[in-house]
Coordinates of C-alpha atoms in Angstrom, one line a residue:
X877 CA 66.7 128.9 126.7
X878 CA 68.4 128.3 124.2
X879 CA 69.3 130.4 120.4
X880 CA 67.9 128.9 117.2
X881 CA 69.0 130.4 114.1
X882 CA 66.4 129.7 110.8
X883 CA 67.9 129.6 107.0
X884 CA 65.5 131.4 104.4
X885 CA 63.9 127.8 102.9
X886 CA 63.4 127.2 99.5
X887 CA 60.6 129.3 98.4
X888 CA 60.0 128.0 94.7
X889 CA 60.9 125.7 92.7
X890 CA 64.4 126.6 91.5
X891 CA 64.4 129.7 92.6
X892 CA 68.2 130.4 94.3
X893 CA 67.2 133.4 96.4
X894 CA 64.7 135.6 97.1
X895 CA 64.1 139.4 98.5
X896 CA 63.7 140.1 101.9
X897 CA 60.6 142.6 101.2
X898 CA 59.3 143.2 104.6
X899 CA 59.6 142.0 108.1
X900 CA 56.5 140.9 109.5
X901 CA 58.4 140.4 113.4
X902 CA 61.0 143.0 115.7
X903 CA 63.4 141.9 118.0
X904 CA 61.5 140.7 121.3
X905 CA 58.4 139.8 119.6
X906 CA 57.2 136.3 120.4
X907 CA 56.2 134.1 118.0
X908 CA 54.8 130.7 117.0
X909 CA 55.3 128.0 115.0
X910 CA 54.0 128.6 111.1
X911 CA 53.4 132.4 112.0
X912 CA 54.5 134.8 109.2
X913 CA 58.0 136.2 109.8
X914 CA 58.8 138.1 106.8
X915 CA 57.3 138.6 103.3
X916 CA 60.1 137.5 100.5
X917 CA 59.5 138.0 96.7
X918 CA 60.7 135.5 94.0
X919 CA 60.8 135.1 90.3
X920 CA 56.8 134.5 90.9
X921 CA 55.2 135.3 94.0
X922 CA 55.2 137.2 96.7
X923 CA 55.2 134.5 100.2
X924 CA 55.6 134.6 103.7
X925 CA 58.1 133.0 105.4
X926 CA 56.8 131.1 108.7
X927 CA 58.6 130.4 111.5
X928 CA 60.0 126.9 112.5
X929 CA 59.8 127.5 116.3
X930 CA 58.2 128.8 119.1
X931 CA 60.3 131.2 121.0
X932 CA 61.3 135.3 121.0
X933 CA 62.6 136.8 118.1
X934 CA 66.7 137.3 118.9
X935 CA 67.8 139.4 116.3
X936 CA 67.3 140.1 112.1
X937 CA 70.1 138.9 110.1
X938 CA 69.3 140.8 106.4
X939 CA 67.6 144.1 106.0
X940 CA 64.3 144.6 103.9
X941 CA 65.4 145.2 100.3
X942 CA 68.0 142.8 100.3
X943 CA 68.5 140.1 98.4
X944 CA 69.0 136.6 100.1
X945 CA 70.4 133.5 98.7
X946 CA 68.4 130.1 100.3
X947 CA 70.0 128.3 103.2
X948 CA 71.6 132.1 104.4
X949 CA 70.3 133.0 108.4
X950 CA 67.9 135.6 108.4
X951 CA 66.3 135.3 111.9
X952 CA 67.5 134.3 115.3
X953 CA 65.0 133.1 118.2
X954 CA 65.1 132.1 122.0
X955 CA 63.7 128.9 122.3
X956 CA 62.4 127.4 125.8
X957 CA 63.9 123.8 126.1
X958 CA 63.0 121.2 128.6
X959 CA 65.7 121.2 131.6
X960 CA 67.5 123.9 130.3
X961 CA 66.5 126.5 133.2
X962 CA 64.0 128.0 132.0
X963 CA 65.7 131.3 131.2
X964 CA 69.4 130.9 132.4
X965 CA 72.4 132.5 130.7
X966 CA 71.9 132.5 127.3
X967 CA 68.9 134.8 127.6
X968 CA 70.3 136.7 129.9
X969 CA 73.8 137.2 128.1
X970 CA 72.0 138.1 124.9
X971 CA 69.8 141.3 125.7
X972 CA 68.2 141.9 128.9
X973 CA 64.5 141.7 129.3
X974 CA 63.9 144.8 129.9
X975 CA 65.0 145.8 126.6
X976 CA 62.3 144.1 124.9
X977 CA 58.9 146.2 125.5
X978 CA 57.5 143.7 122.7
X979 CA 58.1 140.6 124.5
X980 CA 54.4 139.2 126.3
X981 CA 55.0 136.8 129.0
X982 CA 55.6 133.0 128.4
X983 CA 52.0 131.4 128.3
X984 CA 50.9 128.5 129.5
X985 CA 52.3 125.9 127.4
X986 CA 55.6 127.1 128.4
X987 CA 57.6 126.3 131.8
X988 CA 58.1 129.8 134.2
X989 CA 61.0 130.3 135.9
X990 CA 60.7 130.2 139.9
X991 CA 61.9 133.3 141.9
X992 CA 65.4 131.6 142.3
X993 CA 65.8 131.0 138.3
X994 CA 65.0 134.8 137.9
X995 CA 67.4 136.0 140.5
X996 CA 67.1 138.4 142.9
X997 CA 66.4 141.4 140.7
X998 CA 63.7 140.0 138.3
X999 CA 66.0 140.8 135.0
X1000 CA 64.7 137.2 133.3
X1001 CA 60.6 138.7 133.9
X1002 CA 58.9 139.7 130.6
X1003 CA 56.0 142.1 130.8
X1004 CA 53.1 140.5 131.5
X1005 CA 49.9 140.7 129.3
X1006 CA 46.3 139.6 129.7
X1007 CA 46.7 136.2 127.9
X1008 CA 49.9 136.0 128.1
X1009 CA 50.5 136.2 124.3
X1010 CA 50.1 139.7 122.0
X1011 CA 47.0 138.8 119.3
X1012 CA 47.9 140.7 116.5
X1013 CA 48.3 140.5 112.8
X1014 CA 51.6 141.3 110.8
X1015 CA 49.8 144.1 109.5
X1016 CA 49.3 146.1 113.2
X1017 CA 52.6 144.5 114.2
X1018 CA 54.0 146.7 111.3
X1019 CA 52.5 149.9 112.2
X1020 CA 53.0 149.6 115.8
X1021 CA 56.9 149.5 114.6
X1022 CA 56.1 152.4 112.5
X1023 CA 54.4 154.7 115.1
X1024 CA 56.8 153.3 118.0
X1025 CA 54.2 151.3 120.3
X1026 CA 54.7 148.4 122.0
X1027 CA 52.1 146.3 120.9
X1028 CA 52.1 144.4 124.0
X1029 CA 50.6 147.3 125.8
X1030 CA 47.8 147.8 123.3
X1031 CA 44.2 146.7 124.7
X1032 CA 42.9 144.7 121.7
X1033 CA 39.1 145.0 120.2
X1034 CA 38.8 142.5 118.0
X1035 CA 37.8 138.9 118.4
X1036 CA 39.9 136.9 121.5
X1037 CA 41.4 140.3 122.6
X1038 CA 43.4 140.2 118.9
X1039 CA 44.6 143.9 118.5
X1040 CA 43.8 145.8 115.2
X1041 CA 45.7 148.8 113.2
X1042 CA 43.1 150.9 114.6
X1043 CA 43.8 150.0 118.3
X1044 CA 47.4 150.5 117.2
X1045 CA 46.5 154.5 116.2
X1046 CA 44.3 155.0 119.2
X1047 CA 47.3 154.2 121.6
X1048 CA 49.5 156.1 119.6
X1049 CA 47.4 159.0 119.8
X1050 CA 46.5 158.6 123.2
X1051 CA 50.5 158.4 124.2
X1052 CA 50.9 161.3 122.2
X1053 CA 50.9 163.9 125.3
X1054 CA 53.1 162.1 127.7
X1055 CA 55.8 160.6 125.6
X1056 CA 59.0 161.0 125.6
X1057 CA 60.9 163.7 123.5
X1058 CA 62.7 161.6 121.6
X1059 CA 59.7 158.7 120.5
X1060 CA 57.2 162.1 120.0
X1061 CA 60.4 163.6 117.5
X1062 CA 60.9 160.9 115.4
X1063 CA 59.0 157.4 116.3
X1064 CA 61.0 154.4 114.6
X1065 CA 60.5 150.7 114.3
X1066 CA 62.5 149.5 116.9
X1067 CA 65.9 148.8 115.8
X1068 CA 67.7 145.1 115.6
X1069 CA 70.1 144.4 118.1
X1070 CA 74.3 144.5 117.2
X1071 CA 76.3 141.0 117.0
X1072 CA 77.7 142.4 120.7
X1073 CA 73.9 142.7 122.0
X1074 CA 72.6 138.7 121.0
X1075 CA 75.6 136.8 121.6
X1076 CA 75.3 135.6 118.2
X1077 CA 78.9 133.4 118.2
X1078 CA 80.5 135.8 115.8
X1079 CA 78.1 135.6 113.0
X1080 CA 78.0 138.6 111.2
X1081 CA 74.9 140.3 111.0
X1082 CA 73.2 142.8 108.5
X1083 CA 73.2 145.3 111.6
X1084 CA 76.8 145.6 112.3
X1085 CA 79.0 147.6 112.2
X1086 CA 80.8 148.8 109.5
X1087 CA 84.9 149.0 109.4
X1088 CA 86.4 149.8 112.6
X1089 CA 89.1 151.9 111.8
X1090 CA 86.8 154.7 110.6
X1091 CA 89.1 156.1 108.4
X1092 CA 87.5 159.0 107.0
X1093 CA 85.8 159.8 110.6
X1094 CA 89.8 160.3 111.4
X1095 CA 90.5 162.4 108.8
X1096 CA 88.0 164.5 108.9
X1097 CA 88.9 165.1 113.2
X1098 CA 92.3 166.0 111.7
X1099 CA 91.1 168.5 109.2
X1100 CA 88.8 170.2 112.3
X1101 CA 85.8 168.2 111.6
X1102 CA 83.6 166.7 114.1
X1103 CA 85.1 164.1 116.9
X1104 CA 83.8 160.8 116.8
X1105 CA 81.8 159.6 119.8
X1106 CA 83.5 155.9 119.2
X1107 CA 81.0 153.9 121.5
X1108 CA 81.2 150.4 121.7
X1109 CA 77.2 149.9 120.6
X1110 CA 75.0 152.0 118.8
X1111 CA 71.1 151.1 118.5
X1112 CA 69.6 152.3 114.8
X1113 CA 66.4 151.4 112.6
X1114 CA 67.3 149.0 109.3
X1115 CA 66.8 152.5 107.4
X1116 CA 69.2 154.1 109.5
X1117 CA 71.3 151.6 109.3
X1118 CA 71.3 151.8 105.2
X1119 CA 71.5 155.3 105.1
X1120 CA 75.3 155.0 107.0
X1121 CA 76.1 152.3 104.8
X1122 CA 75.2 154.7 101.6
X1123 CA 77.3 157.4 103.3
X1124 CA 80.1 155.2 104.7
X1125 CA 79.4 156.2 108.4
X1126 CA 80.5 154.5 110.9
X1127 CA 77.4 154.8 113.5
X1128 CA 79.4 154.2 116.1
X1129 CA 80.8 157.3 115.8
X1130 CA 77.7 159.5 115.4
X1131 CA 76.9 162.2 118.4
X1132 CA 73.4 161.8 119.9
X1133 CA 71.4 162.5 122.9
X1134 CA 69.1 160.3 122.5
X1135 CA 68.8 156.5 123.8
X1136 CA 66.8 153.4 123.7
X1137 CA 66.5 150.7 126.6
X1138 CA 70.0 152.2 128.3
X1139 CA 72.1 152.7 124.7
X1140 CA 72.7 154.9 122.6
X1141 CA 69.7 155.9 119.9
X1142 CA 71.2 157.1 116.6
X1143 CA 68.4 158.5 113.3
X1144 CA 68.7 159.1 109.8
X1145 CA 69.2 163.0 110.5
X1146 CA 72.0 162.5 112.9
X1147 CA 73.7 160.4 110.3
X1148 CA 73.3 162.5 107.4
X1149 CA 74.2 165.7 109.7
X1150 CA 77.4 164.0 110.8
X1151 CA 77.9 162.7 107.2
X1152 CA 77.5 166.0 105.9
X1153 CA 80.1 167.5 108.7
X1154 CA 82.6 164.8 107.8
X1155 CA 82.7 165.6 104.4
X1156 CA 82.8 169.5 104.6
X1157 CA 85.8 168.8 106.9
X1158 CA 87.6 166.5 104.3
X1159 CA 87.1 168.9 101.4
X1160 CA 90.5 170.4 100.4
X1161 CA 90.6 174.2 100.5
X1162 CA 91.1 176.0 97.2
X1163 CA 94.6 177.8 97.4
X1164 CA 94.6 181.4 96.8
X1165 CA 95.8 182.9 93.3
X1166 CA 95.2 182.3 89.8
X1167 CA 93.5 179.1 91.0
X1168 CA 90.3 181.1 92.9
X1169 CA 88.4 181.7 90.0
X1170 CA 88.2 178.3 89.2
X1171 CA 85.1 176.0 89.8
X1172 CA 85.1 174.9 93.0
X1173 CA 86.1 170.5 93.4
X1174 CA 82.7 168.8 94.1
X1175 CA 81.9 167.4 97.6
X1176 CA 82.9 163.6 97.9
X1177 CA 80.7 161.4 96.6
X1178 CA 79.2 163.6 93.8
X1179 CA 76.0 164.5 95.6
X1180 CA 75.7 167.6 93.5
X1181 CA 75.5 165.8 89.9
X1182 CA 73.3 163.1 91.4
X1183 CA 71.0 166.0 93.1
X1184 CA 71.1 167.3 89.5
X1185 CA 70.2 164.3 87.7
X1186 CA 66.8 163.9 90.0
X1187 CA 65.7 167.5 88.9
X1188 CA 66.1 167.2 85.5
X1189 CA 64.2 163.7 85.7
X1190 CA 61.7 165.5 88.1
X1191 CA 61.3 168.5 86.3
X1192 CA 60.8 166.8 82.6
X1193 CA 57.9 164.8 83.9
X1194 CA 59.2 161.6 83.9
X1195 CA 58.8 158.9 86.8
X1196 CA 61.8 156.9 88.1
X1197 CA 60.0 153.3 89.3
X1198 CA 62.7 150.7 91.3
X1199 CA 63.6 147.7 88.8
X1200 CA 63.2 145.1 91.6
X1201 CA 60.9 142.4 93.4
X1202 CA 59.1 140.4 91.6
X1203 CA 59.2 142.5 88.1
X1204 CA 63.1 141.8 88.2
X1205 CA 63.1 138.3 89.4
X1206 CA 60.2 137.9 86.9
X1207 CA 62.2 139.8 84.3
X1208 CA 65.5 137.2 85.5
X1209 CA 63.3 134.4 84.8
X1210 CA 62.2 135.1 81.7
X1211 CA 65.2 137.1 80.0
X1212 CA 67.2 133.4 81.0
X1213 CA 63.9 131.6 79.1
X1214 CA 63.8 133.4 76.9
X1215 CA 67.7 133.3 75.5
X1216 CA 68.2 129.6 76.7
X1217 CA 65.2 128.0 75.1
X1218 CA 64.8 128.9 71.4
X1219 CA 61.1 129.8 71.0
X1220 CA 58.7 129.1 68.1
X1221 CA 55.0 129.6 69.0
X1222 CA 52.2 127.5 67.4
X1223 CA 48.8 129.6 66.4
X1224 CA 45.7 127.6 65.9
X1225 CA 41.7 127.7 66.8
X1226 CA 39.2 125.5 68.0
X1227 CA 35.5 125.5 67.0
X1228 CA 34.0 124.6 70.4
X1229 CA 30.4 124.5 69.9
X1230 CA 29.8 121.0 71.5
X1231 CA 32.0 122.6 74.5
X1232 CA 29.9 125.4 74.9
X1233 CA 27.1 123.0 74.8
X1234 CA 28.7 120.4 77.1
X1235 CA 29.6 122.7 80.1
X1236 CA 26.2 124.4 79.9
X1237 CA 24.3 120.9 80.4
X1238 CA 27.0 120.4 83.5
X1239 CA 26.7 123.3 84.9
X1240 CA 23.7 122.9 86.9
X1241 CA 24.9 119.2 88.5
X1242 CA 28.1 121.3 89.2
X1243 CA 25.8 124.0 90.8
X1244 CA 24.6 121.3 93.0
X1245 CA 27.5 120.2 94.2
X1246 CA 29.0 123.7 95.2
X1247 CA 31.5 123.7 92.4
X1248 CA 31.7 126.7 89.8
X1249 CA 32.5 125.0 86.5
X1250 CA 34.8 126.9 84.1
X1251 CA 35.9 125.8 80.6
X1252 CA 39.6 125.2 82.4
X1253 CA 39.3 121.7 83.4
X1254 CA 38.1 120.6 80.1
X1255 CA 41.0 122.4 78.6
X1256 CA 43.4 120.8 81.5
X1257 CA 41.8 117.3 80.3
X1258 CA 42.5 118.0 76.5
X1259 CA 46.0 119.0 77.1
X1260 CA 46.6 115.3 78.9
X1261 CA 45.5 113.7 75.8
X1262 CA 47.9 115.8 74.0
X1263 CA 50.7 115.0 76.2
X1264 CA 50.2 111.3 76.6
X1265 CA 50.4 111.5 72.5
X1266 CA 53.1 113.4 72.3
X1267 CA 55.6 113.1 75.4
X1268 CA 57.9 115.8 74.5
X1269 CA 56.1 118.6 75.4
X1270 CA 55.9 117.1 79.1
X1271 CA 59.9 117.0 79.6
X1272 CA 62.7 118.9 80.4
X1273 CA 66.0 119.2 78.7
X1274 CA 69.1 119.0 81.2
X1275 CA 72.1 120.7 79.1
X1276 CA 74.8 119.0 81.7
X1277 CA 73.8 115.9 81.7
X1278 CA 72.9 115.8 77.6
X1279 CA 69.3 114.1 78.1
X1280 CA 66.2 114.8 78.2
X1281 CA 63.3 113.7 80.7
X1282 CA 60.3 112.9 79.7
X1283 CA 57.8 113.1 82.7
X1284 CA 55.1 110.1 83.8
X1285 CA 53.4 112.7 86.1
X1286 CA 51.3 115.5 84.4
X1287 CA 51.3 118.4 86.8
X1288 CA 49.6 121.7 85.2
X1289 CA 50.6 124.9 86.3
X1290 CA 47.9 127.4 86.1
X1291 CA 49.3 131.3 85.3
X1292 CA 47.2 133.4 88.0
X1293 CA 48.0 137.1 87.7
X1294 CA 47.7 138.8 91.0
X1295 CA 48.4 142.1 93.0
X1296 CA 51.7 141.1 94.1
X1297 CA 52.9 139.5 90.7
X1298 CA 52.4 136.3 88.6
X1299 CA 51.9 133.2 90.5
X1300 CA 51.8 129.7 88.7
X1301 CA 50.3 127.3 91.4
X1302 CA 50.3 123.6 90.4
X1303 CA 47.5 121.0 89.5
X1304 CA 48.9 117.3 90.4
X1305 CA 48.0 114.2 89.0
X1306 CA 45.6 116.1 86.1
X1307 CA 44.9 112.5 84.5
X1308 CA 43.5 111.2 87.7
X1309 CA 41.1 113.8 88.7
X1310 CA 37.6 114.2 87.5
X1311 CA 36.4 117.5 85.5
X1312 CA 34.7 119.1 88.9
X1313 CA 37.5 117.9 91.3
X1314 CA 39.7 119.8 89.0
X1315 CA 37.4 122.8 88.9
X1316 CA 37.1 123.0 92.6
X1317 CA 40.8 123.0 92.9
X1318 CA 42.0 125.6 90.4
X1319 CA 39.5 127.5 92.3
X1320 CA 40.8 127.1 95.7
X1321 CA 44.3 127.4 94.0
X1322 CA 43.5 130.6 91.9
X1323 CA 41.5 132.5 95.2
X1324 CA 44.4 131.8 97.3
X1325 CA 46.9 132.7 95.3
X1326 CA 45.3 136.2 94.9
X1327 CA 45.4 136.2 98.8
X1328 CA 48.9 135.4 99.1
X1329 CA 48.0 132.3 100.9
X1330 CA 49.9 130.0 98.8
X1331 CA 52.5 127.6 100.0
X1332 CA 55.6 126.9 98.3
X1333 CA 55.3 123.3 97.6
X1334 CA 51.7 124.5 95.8
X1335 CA 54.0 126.0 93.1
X1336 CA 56.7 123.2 92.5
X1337 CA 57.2 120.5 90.2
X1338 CA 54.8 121.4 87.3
X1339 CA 55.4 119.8 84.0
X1340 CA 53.4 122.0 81.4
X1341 CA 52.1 125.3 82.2
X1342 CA 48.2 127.0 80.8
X1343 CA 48.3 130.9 80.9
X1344 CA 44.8 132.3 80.5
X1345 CA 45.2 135.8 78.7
X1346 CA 41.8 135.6 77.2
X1347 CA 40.4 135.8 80.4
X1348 CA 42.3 139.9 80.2
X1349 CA 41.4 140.2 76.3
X1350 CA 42.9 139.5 73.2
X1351 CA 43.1 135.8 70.6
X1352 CA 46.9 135.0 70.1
X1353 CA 49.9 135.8 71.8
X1354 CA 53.4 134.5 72.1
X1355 CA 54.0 132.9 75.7
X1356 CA 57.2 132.4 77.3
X1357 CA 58.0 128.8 78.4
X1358 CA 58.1 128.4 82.4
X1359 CA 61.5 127.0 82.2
X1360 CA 63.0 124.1 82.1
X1361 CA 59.5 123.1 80.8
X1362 CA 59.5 122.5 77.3
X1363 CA 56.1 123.9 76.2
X1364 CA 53.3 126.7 77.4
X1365 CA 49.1 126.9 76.1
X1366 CA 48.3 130.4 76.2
X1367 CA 44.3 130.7 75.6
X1368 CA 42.5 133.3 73.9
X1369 CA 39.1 134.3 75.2
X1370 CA 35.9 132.2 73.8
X1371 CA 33.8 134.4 71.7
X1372 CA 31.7 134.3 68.5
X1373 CA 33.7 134.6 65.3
X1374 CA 33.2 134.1 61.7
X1375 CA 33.7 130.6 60.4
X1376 CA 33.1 128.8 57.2
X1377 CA 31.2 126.2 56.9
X1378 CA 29.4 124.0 53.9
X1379 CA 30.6 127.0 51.3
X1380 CA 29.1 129.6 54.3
X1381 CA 31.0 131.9 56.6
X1382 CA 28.9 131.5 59.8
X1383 CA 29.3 132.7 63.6
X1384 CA 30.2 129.9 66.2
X1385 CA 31.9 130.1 69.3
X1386 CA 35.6 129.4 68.7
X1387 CA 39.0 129.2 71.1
X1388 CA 42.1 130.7 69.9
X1389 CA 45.3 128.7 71.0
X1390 CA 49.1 129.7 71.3
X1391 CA 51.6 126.8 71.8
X1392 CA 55.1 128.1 72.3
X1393 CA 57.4 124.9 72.5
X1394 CA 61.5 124.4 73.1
X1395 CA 62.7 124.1 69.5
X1396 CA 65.9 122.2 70.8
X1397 CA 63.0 119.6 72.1
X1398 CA 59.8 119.7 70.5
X1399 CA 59.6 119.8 66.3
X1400 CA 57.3 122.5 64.9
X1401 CA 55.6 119.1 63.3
X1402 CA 55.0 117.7 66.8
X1403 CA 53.3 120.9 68.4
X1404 CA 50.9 121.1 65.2
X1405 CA 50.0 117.4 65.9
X1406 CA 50.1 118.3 69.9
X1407 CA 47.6 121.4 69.0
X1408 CA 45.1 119.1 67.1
X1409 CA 44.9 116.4 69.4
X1410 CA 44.0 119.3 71.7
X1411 CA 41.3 120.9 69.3
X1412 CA 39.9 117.3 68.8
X1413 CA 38.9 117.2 72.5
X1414 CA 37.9 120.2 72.7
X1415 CA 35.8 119.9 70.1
X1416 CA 34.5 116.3 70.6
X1417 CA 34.1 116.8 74.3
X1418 CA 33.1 113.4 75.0
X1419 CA 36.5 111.9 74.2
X1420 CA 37.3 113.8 77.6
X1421 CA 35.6 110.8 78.9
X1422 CA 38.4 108.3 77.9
X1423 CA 40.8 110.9 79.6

């Protein structure tokens, strides 16, 4: 075997790094190629990252909640080569196999060491399962982390012998009575090995440890504090982990009696508790004299004020909600629109009777065909005309190089609000596709993106961007360009409102519009003319034809 190390990939386009949310994967699992690895947010979506091999999961290189810039290693695996073994020293060296309760047996597609490869006590063997290979989604993968079972061990009941969250409980509950003290005390996803454990050539990982000398550990022994226990390797959850960061504990150093696989087994309440000793050992102690009366020094770090601080926010009712994933990258991404592109928005409306007209006679040879026909494609269609008029509001400005592009492709991006955030997947080639072939795939793209099924490249290298707030409520609004585009549509919802016509104000079904263009770009002269070559197609539907 042999250790392949995989760079977070470029996620979106021009996004520079993303946040590790989640990891869908432990140590010791096994996975596939394309299977889901870890959930990272951007300045758009929420997407999972797949694997690039087939192999077992070595170690976790960034812990969930941090930020990650592309092309850093975030995941280590074991990879089965031809000729190299089958198993040999590099797996062996890294972490024993019995440390890895997750770990199914190689299946069939991969070569088995004989007997003499394994050596005379076995230590190469993984535990053996049914198929060979754990069926489970990242969803009971998590919670088998959470509740501390190895999923490997779980009899499955869904389709293919595929294990569910519930089969997860049931052996949880099931193990309840005869675990061990320590798994029945506290059960924790199981932790990622140290740099010592994988053999990972020196690369530092988001699991080790902190500074060696343990300076304040040593100060606080002199003052009569606790002694360290100063072991060479310490296993911890990512959340333990943090918590000794935010104290500045080495965990090295922090007594337990518990263990995992052989080592060491350290929680968040031995941490704090030894945290909490340290400190208490490091205060100085008042002299006596005039100086008694006075208010006692605070305990490092301030925990008293900060305690403070959450019960006054606590106890005046108001709610404290993390500025982070995809509301901050979103918040990034527009705040640099936003002050790099100087904004002016357009406000017109369309009188789209004949459109109204126009998709309802379509409608039912759309029906036929299995496509649901929306009013977007016709807008998508209209907006090409308006672009092939007026080519500035399909470029991008580039500051350095003092030009700007004007595009020959006319990608759409498609605003889809979702669960997880706002995701703008792309529509290619807009002027070569038909009305339904472009309703059948802002479908697929709008469904999918609400699944979080998206792929990256689905989101890159749009050109102009639609956002559909109508579809929510309201007429106008002021959009904020999808930077470095030059221009945004935002559509107001199609409904009946007054008009005048021949002398007489009359209801007719009419389309509110909101153009914001790049006023370093696009003239306020050319996104009037942009917005009524628009309104002409929408109105006159059967220019679409030309389109």
């Amino acid at each position: 075997m042999t250790i392949k190390e995989f760079k977070l990939p470029d996620v979106g386009e021009g996004v520079a790094e993303g946040e590790l949310v989640s990891w869908l994967v432990a140590p010791g699992d096994r996975v596939e190629e394309d299977q889901p690895v870890a959930e990272v947010e951007t300045d758009k979506a929420l997407v999972e990252v797949p694997s690039s091999y087939d192999g077992v999961v070595e170690e976790l290189f960034a812990e969930e909640g941090q930020m990650v810039p592309v092309g850093d290693v975030i995941i280590s695996f074991r990879v089965d080569e031809e000729g190299d073994g089958g198993g040999g020293a590099t797996a062996t060296d890294a972490e024993p196999a019995d440390a890895q309760p997750d770990s199914p047996a190689s299946d069939g597609s991969e070569p088995e060491p004989d007997a003499g490869e394994a050596g005379d006590d076995g230590a190469d063997a993984e535990p053996d399962t049914p198929s060979g290979r754990t069926f489970a989604p990242p969803s009971a993968r998590r919670l088998a982390r959470e509740l501390g079972v190895d999923v490997a061990a779980v009899d499955g009941s869904g389709p293919g012998g595929r294990v569910t969250e519930a089969d997860v409980r049931a052996h949880a509950e099931g193990d309840a009575g005869s675990a061990d003290a320590d798994a029945a005390d506290a059960p924790e996803p199981r932790p990622a090995p140290t740099p010592t454990d994988t053999g990972s050539d020196g690369r530092k990982s988001a699991v080790s440890k902190r500074d060696a000398g343990g300076s304040a550990a040593s100060s606080a022994t002199a003052a009569g504090g606790p002694e360290p226990a100063g072991r060479e390797t310490t296993l911890a959850t990512p959340a333990t982990r943090k918590v000794a960061r935010d104290r500045g504990v080495d965990l090295d150093d922090v007594p337990t009696d518990e263990t995992r696989d052989g080592e060491a087994f350290v929680t968040a309440d031995h941490v704090r508790a030894y945290a909490d000793a340290v400190e208490s050992a490091a205060e100085p102690t008042p002299e006596p004299g005039p100086t008694d009366d006075a208010p006692e020094p605070a305990p490092a770090g301030g925990a008293p004020e900060t305690a403070t601080a959450s019960e006054a926010t606590t106890a005046s009712g108001d709610e404290t909600v993390p500025y982070r994933g995809v509301r901050r990258t979103i918040g990034k991404q527009m705040e640099r629109s936003k002050f790099t592109a100087p904004h002016v928005t357009h406000h017109d409306t369309a009188e789209v009777d004949s459109l109204v007209d126009a998709r309802e006679d379509l409608k039912p040879t759309a029906e036929a065909e299995g496509v649901k026909l929306t009013y977007m494609p016709f807008v998508m269609k209209a907006i090409v005309a308006g672009l092939k008029r007026h080519p500035y509001l399909n470029s991008e400005l580039r500051e350095d190089d003092e030009e700007i592009v004007l595009k020959g492709d006319y990608n759409l991006g498609i605003a889809v609000a979702t669960d997880a955030g706002l995701m703008v997947p792309v529509v290619e080639s807009v002027d070569e596709k038909g009305l339904f072939e472009l309703a059948e795939e802002v479908n697929d793209l709008a469904a999918r993106a609400r699944e979080r099924k998206l792929k990256p490249a689905e989101m890159k290298g749009g050109t102009f961007t639609i956002t559909n707030f109508g579809a929510i409520g309201g007429e106008y609004a002021t959009p904020i360009i999808n930077y470095p585009e030059t221009a945004i549509l935002g559509l107001g919802a199609i409904e009946e409102r007054p008009v005048v016509r021949d002398g007489e104000v009359v209801p007719a079904p009419t389309l509110p519009l909101s153009l914001s263009i790049d006023h370093r770009v696009v003239d306020g002269a050319i996104a009037a003319e942009f917005a009524n070559t628009v309104m002409e197609h929408l109105e006159n539907p059967l220019l679409l034809l030309n389109e």
